[in-house]
Amino acid sequence: MGLKGFAEGGIASIVAGCSTHPLDLIKVRMQLDGEKPPLPSLRPAVAFNASRSAAVVTPEYFHIPPPQPPRVGPISVGVRIVQSEGVAALFSGVSATVLRQTLYSTTRMGLYDVLKTKWSDPNSGNMPLSRKITAGLIAGGIGAAVGNPADVAMVRMQADGRLPVAQRRNYAGVVDAITRMSKQEGITSLWRGSSLTVNRAMIVTAAQLASYDQIKETILEKGVMKDGLGTHVTASFTAGFVAAVASNPVDVIKTRVMNMKVEAGAAAPYSGALDCAMKTVKAEGPMALYKGFIPTISRQGPFTVVLFVTLEQVRKIFNQF
């Protein structure tokens, strides 16, 4: 299969990523909802008046946290983004999505195709589910390691609009984001949360690609439907649901770790993935790990459908050459 599988997977992934980008942005905003920002340095709550030698309590020195906004759904979040930031804000970070799909998805889709070709039964063309899962884990892990810088940039660009104007990073694009992160926070910042990215990608790829192939093969073997659009849509949507359920907790933690702001000389809000998970659960409850699940499945479903339907069509076109 060689480079052909990488090209097919890359084209399909870019089309799917761009077409579902607004849903991904809403998911990121919802995953960050409820996260407590780092507190500013507090001034002394008591000031001493030298002339009166009496302690004067000044209320303005107290830090009073703002009330938590009510939890809202994906449609409300989308409407709020459009009202406060404009329609174009729904595509914030789309350049990073293109780069991410070019690096991450092209690699994982191509590697999975190579492993599938090598491990499939030469007579039937199929391979056992265990091998599909193994191929997905390997391909997803390698793809995530390659695409992590674009993933960090994408999360930050999508999350920027929720910050106060003075705290926004205002990246001009994915290249500007990666360049500034490298200069201001060091090269290693481009791989912040990489362990989470790799873990999530392994789970998503194994669940998504293995499920699609297994369901598609079962439908064809049982004669439920013929090999066509109906089969592709059914198999891909089911695969998207499986991937969303399996990956959402890791995705929430990944989003928060990547988006955290580390001030010079100050301790990072999270020391790592486990610390972030524990603080999230302690502050917001276990179900916080499934924040953004509705937009996740709303995005993962269409993304997976567009991905595999496009992939099948691209394969037909490539097979003509």
Coordinates of C-alpha atoms in Angstrom, one line a residue:
M1 CA 0.0 0.0 0.0
G2 CA 2.9 2.3 0.8
L3 CA 2.4 6.1 0.5
K4 CA -1.0 5.6 -1.1
G5 CA -2.6 4.7 2.2
F6 CA -1.0 7.7 3.9
A7 CA -2.4 10.0 1.2
E8 CA -5.9 8.5 1.2
G9 CA -6.1 8.8 5.0
G10 CA -4.7 12.3 5.1
I11 CA -7.1 13.7 2.5
A12 CA -10.1 12.1 4.3
S13 CA -8.9 13.3 7.7
I14 CA -8.5 16.9 6.6
V15 CA -11.9 17.0 5.0
A16 CA -13.5 15.5 8.1
G17 CA -11.5 17.7 10.5
C18 CA -12.4 21.0 8.8
S19 CA -16.1 20.1 8.3
T20 CA -16.6 19.3 12.0
H21 CA -14.2 21.9 13.5
P22 CA -17.0 24.1 15.1
L23 CA -18.3 21.0 17.0
D24 CA -14.7 20.4 18.3
L25 CA -14.4 24.0 19.4
I26 CA -17.6 23.8 21.4
K27 CA -16.4 20.5 22.9
V28 CA -13.2 22.2 24.1
R29 CA -15.1 25.2 25.6
M30 CA -17.4 22.8 27.5
Q31 CA -14.5 20.7 28.8
L32 CA -12.9 23.8 30.2
D33 CA -16.1 25.0 31.8
G34 CA -15.9 25.0 35.5
E35 CA -12.1 25.0 35.6
K36 CA -10.9 27.4 38.2
P37 CA -8.3 29.9 36.8
P38 CA -5.1 30.4 38.9
L39 CA -5.7 33.0 41.6
P40 CA -3.8 36.3 41.3
S41 CA -1.3 37.3 43.9
L42 CA -3.4 38.6 46.9
R43 CA -2.5 41.8 48.5
P44 CA -2.6 42.0 52.3
A45 CA -6.2 42.1 53.6
V46 CA -5.2 44.5 56.5
A47 CA -3.5 47.8 56.0
F48 CA -2.0 49.7 59.0
N49 CA -2.5 53.4 59.4
A50 CA 0.6 54.8 61.0
S51 CA -1.1 57.9 62.3
R52 CA -3.8 56.0 64.1
S53 CA -1.9 52.8 64.7
A54 CA -5.1 51.0 64.0
A55 CA -5.9 48.2 61.7
V56 CA -8.1 49.3 58.9
V57 CA -9.8 46.5 57.0
T58 CA -10.3 47.3 53.3
P59 CA -12.9 45.1 51.7
E60 CA -11.4 45.7 48.2
Y61 CA -8.4 43.6 49.2
F62 CA -10.4 40.5 49.6
H63 CA -10.6 38.1 46.6
I64 CA -14.2 37.2 46.1
P65 CA -14.6 34.5 43.5
P66 CA -17.3 35.2 40.9
P67 CA -20.4 33.0 41.0
Q68 CA -20.2 29.9 38.8
P69 CA -22.2 30.3 35.6
P70 CA -25.0 27.8 35.1
R71 CA -24.1 24.7 33.1
V72 CA -25.3 24.9 29.5
G73 CA -25.5 22.6 26.5
P74 CA -23.6 22.6 23.3
I75 CA -26.2 24.7 21.4
S76 CA -26.2 27.4 24.1
V77 CA -22.4 27.4 24.0
G78 CA -22.4 27.7 20.3
V79 CA -24.9 30.6 20.3
R80 CA -22.9 32.3 23.1
I81 CA -19.7 32.1 21.1
V82 CA -21.4 33.6 18.0
Q83 CA -23.0 36.4 20.0
S84 CA -19.9 37.4 21.9
E85 CA -17.2 36.6 19.3
G86 CA -18.8 36.4 15.9
V87 CA -19.5 33.5 13.5
A88 CA -15.9 33.3 12.5
A89 CA -15.0 32.4 16.1
L90 CA -16.5 28.9 15.4
F91 CA -13.5 28.3 13.2
S92 CA -10.9 29.6 15.6
G93 CA -7.8 27.3 15.3
V94 CA -8.9 25.7 12.0
S95 CA -5.4 26.2 10.6
A96 CA -4.1 24.1 13.6
T97 CA -6.8 21.5 12.8
V98 CA -5.4 21.2 9.2
L99 CA -1.9 20.8 10.4
R100 CA -2.9 18.4 13.1
Q101 CA -4.8 16.2 10.6
T102 CA -1.9 16.4 8.2
L103 CA 0.5 15.2 10.8
Y104 CA -1.5 13.1 13.2
S105 CA -4.2 11.5 11.1
T106 CA -2.2 11.0 8.0
T107 CA 0.4 9.1 10.1
R108 CA -2.1 7.0 12.0
M109 CA -4.3 6.1 9.0
G110 CA -1.3 5.3 6.9
L111 CA 0.3 3.1 9.5
Y112 CA -2.9 1.3 10.3
D113 CA -3.4 0.6 6.6
V114 CA 0.2 -0.8 6.4
L115 CA -0.3 -3.0 9.4
K116 CA -3.7 -4.2 8.2
T117 CA -2.2 -5.2 4.8
K118 CA 0.6 -7.1 6.5
W119 CA -1.5 -8.8 9.2
S120 CA -4.6 -9.6 7.1
D121 CA -5.4 -13.2 6.0
P122 CA -4.2 -13.4 2.4
N123 CA -7.3 -15.4 1.4
S124 CA -10.2 -13.5 3.0
G125 CA -8.4 -10.1 3.3
N126 CA -9.7 -9.8 6.9
M127 CA -7.8 -9.9 10.2
P128 CA -8.9 -10.8 13.8
L129 CA -10.3 -8.1 16.0
S130 CA -7.4 -8.5 18.4
R131 CA -4.9 -7.6 15.6
K132 CA -7.1 -4.7 14.5
I133 CA -7.0 -3.3 18.0
T134 CA -3.2 -3.8 18.3
A135 CA -2.7 -2.1 14.9
G136 CA -4.9 0.8 16.1
L137 CA -3.0 1.2 19.3
I138 CA 0.4 1.3 17.5
A139 CA -0.7 3.6 14.7
G140 CA -2.5 6.0 17.1
G141 CA 0.4 6.3 19.5
I142 CA 2.9 7.1 16.8
G143 CA 0.6 9.5 15.0
A144 CA -0.1 11.4 18.3
A145 CA 3.6 11.8 19.1
V146 CA 4.1 13.4 15.6
G147 CA 1.1 15.7 15.7
N148 CA 1.2 16.9 19.4
P149 CA 2.5 20.4 18.7
A150 CA -0.4 21.1 16.4
D151 CA -2.8 19.6 18.9
V152 CA -1.5 22.0 21.7
A153 CA -1.8 25.0 19.3
M154 CA -5.3 23.9 18.3
V155 CA -6.6 23.6 21.9
R156 CA -5.1 27.0 22.9
M157 CA -6.6 28.8 19.8
Q158 CA -10.0 27.2 20.4
A159 CA -10.0 28.2 24.1
D160 CA -8.6 31.7 23.7
G161 CA -12.0 33.4 23.3
R162 CA -13.2 32.3 26.8
L163 CA -10.3 34.2 28.5
P164 CA -10.5 37.9 29.5
V165 CA -9.3 40.1 26.7
A166 CA -6.1 41.0 28.7
Q167 CA -5.2 37.4 29.1
R168 CA -5.8 36.2 25.5
R169 CA -2.9 34.8 23.6
N170 CA -4.2 36.1 20.2
Y171 CA -2.2 33.7 18.0
A172 CA -2.3 34.8 14.4
G173 CA -2.3 31.2 13.2
V174 CA -0.8 27.8 13.9
V175 CA 2.7 28.8 12.8
D176 CA 2.6 31.9 15.1
A177 CA 1.3 29.8 18.0
I178 CA 4.0 27.2 17.7
T179 CA 6.7 29.9 17.2
R180 CA 5.6 31.8 20.3
M181 CA 5.2 28.8 22.5
S182 CA 8.8 27.7 21.5
K183 CA 10.2 31.1 22.3
Q184 CA 8.2 31.9 25.5
E185 CA 7.8 28.5 27.1
G186 CA 10.5 26.4 25.5
I187 CA 10.4 23.7 22.8
T188 CA 9.1 21.1 25.4
S189 CA 5.9 23.1 25.7
L190 CA 5.0 21.8 22.2
W191 CA 4.8 18.3 23.7
R192 CA 2.9 19.4 26.8
G193 CA 0.3 16.7 27.6
S194 CA 1.9 14.4 25.0
S195 CA 1.4 11.3 27.2
L196 CA -2.3 12.1 27.3
T197 CA -2.4 12.8 23.6
V198 CA -0.7 9.5 22.9
N199 CA -3.0 7.6 25.3
R200 CA -6.1 9.2 23.8
A201 CA -5.0 8.6 20.3
M202 CA -4.3 5.0 21.0
I203 CA -7.8 4.6 22.5
V204 CA -9.5 6.5 19.7
T205 CA -7.7 4.9 16.8
A206 CA -8.1 1.4 18.2
A207 CA -11.8 2.0 18.9
Q208 CA -12.5 3.9 15.8
L209 CA -10.6 2.0 13.1
A210 CA -11.0 -1.5 14.6
S211 CA -14.7 -0.9 15.2
Y212 CA -15.3 0.4 11.7
D213 CA -13.6 -2.6 10.0
Q214 CA -15.2 -5.1 12.3
I215 CA -18.7 -3.8 11.9
K216 CA -18.3 -3.3 8.2
E217 CA -17.1 -6.9 7.8
T218 CA -19.9 -8.3 10.0
I219 CA -22.6 -6.4 7.9
L220 CA -21.2 -7.7 4.7
E221 CA -20.7 -11.3 5.9
K222 CA -24.3 -11.4 7.3
G223 CA -25.7 -9.9 4.1
V224 CA -27.5 -7.2 6.0
M225 CA -26.4 -4.6 3.4
K226 CA -24.2 -4.5 0.4
D227 CA -20.9 -2.7 0.3
G228 CA -22.1 0.9 -0.2
L229 CA -22.9 4.2 1.4
G230 CA -25.4 2.7 3.8
T231 CA -22.9 0.2 5.2
H232 CA -20.2 2.9 5.4
V233 CA -22.4 5.3 7.3
T234 CA -23.7 2.6 9.7
A235 CA -20.3 1.2 10.5
S236 CA -18.7 4.7 10.8
F237 CA -21.3 6.2 13.1
T238 CA -21.1 3.2 15.5
A239 CA -17.4 3.4 15.5
G240 CA -17.6 7.1 16.4
F241 CA -19.8 6.4 19.3
V242 CA -17.5 3.7 20.6
A243 CA -14.5 6.0 20.3
A244 CA -16.3 8.9 22.1
V245 CA -17.3 6.8 25.1
A246 CA -13.8 5.3 25.4
S247 CA -11.8 8.5 25.0
N248 CA -13.8 11.4 26.6
P249 CA -12.2 11.2 30.1
V250 CA -8.7 11.3 28.7
D251 CA -9.8 14.1 26.3
V252 CA -11.0 16.3 29.2
I253 CA -7.7 16.0 31.1
K254 CA -5.7 16.5 27.9
T255 CA -7.6 19.7 27.1
R256 CA -7.0 21.2 30.5
V257 CA -3.3 20.3 30.7
M258 CA -2.6 21.7 27.2
N259 CA -4.6 24.9 27.9
M260 CA -3.0 25.7 31.3
K261 CA -1.1 28.9 31.6
V262 CA 2.3 28.7 33.3
E263 CA 3.5 32.0 34.6
A264 CA 7.2 32.6 35.0
G265 CA 8.3 31.7 38.6
A266 CA 4.9 30.4 39.5
A267 CA 3.9 26.8 40.0
A268 CA 1.9 25.2 37.2
P269 CA -1.8 24.7 37.9
Y270 CA -1.3 21.0 37.3
S271 CA 1.9 18.9 37.8
G272 CA 0.7 16.3 35.4
A273 CA -2.2 14.2 34.1
L274 CA -2.9 12.4 37.3
D275 CA -2.8 15.7 39.3
C276 CA -5.2 17.3 36.8
A277 CA -7.6 14.3 37.0
M278 CA -7.6 14.3 40.8
K279 CA -8.1 18.0 41.1
T280 CA -10.9 17.9 38.5
V281 CA -12.8 15.1 40.2
K282 CA -12.3 16.6 43.6
A283 CA -13.5 20.1 42.6
E284 CA -16.2 19.1 40.1
G285 CA -17.1 15.5 40.7
P286 CA -16.4 12.3 38.7
M287 CA -18.8 13.2 35.9
A288 CA -16.6 16.2 35.1
L289 CA -14.5 13.6 33.1
Y290 CA -17.5 13.4 30.8
K291 CA -17.9 17.1 30.3
G292 CA -18.4 17.9 26.7
F293 CA -19.6 14.4 25.9
I294 CA -22.6 15.5 23.9
P295 CA -20.5 17.7 21.6
T296 CA -17.9 15.0 21.6
I297 CA -20.3 12.4 20.2
S298 CA -22.0 15.1 18.1
R299 CA -18.6 15.8 16.6
Q300 CA -17.1 12.3 16.8
G301 CA -20.1 10.8 15.0
P302 CA -20.2 13.1 12.0
F303 CA -16.3 13.3 11.9
T304 CA -16.1 9.5 11.7
V305 CA -18.9 9.3 9.1
V306 CA -17.3 12.0 6.9
L307 CA -13.8 10.4 7.5
F308 CA -14.7 6.9 6.3
V309 CA -17.2 7.9 3.6
T310 CA -14.6 10.2 2.2
L311 CA -11.9 7.6 2.6
E312 CA -14.0 5.0 0.7
Q313 CA -14.5 7.5 -2.1
V314 CA -10.9 8.6 -2.2
R315 CA -9.8 4.9 -2.4
K316 CA -12.1 4.4 -5.5
I317 CA -10.5 7.4 -7.1
F318 CA -6.9 6.3 -6.3
N319 CA -7.7 2.8 -7.5
Q320 CA -8.3 4.2 -11.0
F321 CA -4.7 5.2 -11.3

